XYZ file of C-alpha atoms in Angstrom:
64
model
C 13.081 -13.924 -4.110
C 14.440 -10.808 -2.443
C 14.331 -7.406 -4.492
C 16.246 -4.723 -2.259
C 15.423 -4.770 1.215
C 12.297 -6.653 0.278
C 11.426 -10.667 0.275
C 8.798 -11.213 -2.498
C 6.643 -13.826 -3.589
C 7.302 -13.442 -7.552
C 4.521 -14.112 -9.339
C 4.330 -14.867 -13.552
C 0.917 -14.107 -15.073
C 0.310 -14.045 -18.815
C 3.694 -12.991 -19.499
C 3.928 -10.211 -16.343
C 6.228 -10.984 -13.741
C 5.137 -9.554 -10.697
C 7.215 -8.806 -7.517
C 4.443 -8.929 -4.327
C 6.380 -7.596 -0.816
C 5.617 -10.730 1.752
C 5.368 -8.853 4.704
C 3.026 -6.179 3.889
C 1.419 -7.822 0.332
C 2.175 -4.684 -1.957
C 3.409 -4.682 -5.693
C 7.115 -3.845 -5.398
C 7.892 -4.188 -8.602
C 6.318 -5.221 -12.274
C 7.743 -6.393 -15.562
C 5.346 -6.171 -18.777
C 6.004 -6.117 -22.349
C 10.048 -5.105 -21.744
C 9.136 -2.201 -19.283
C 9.673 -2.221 -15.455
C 7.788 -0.436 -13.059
C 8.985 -0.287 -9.633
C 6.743 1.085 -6.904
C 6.812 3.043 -3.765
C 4.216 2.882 -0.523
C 4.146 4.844 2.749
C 2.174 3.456 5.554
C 1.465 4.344 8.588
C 2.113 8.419 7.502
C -1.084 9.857 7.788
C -1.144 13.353 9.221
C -3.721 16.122 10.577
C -4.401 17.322 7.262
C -5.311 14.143 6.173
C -8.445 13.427 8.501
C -11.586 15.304 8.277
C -13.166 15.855 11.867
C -17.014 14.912 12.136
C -19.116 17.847 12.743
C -20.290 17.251 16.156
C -22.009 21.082 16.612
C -25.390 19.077 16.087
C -24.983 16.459 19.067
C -25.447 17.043 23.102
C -22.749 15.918 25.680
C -24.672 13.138 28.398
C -23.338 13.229 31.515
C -23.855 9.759 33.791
């Protein structure tokens, strides 16, 4: 079933229907007791900030 942009494998469990993006495998979309929540994911947006450097102060450089 497409839901925007996105083809999903829809998936009914105990009353939950469950929309599952086929190309990357993400919940797009859930229904449960009457209420709908749609979700968002980013990939592939990490930036600078968001990767811690090893501290490599400790270590010695071997030349061949």
């Amino acid at each position: 079933e497409e839901y925007g942009e996105h083809k999903c494998y829809v998936i009914l469990f105990e009353g939950q229907k469950i929309w599952v993006d086929k190309e990357s495998l993400f919940i797009i979309r859930n229904d449960y007791n009457g209420q709908s929540t749609e979700f968002k994911v980013e990939i592939g947006t990490v930036n600078q900030s968001d990767v811690e450097l090893p501290d490599l102060t400790e270590y010695n450089e071997i030349k061949n």
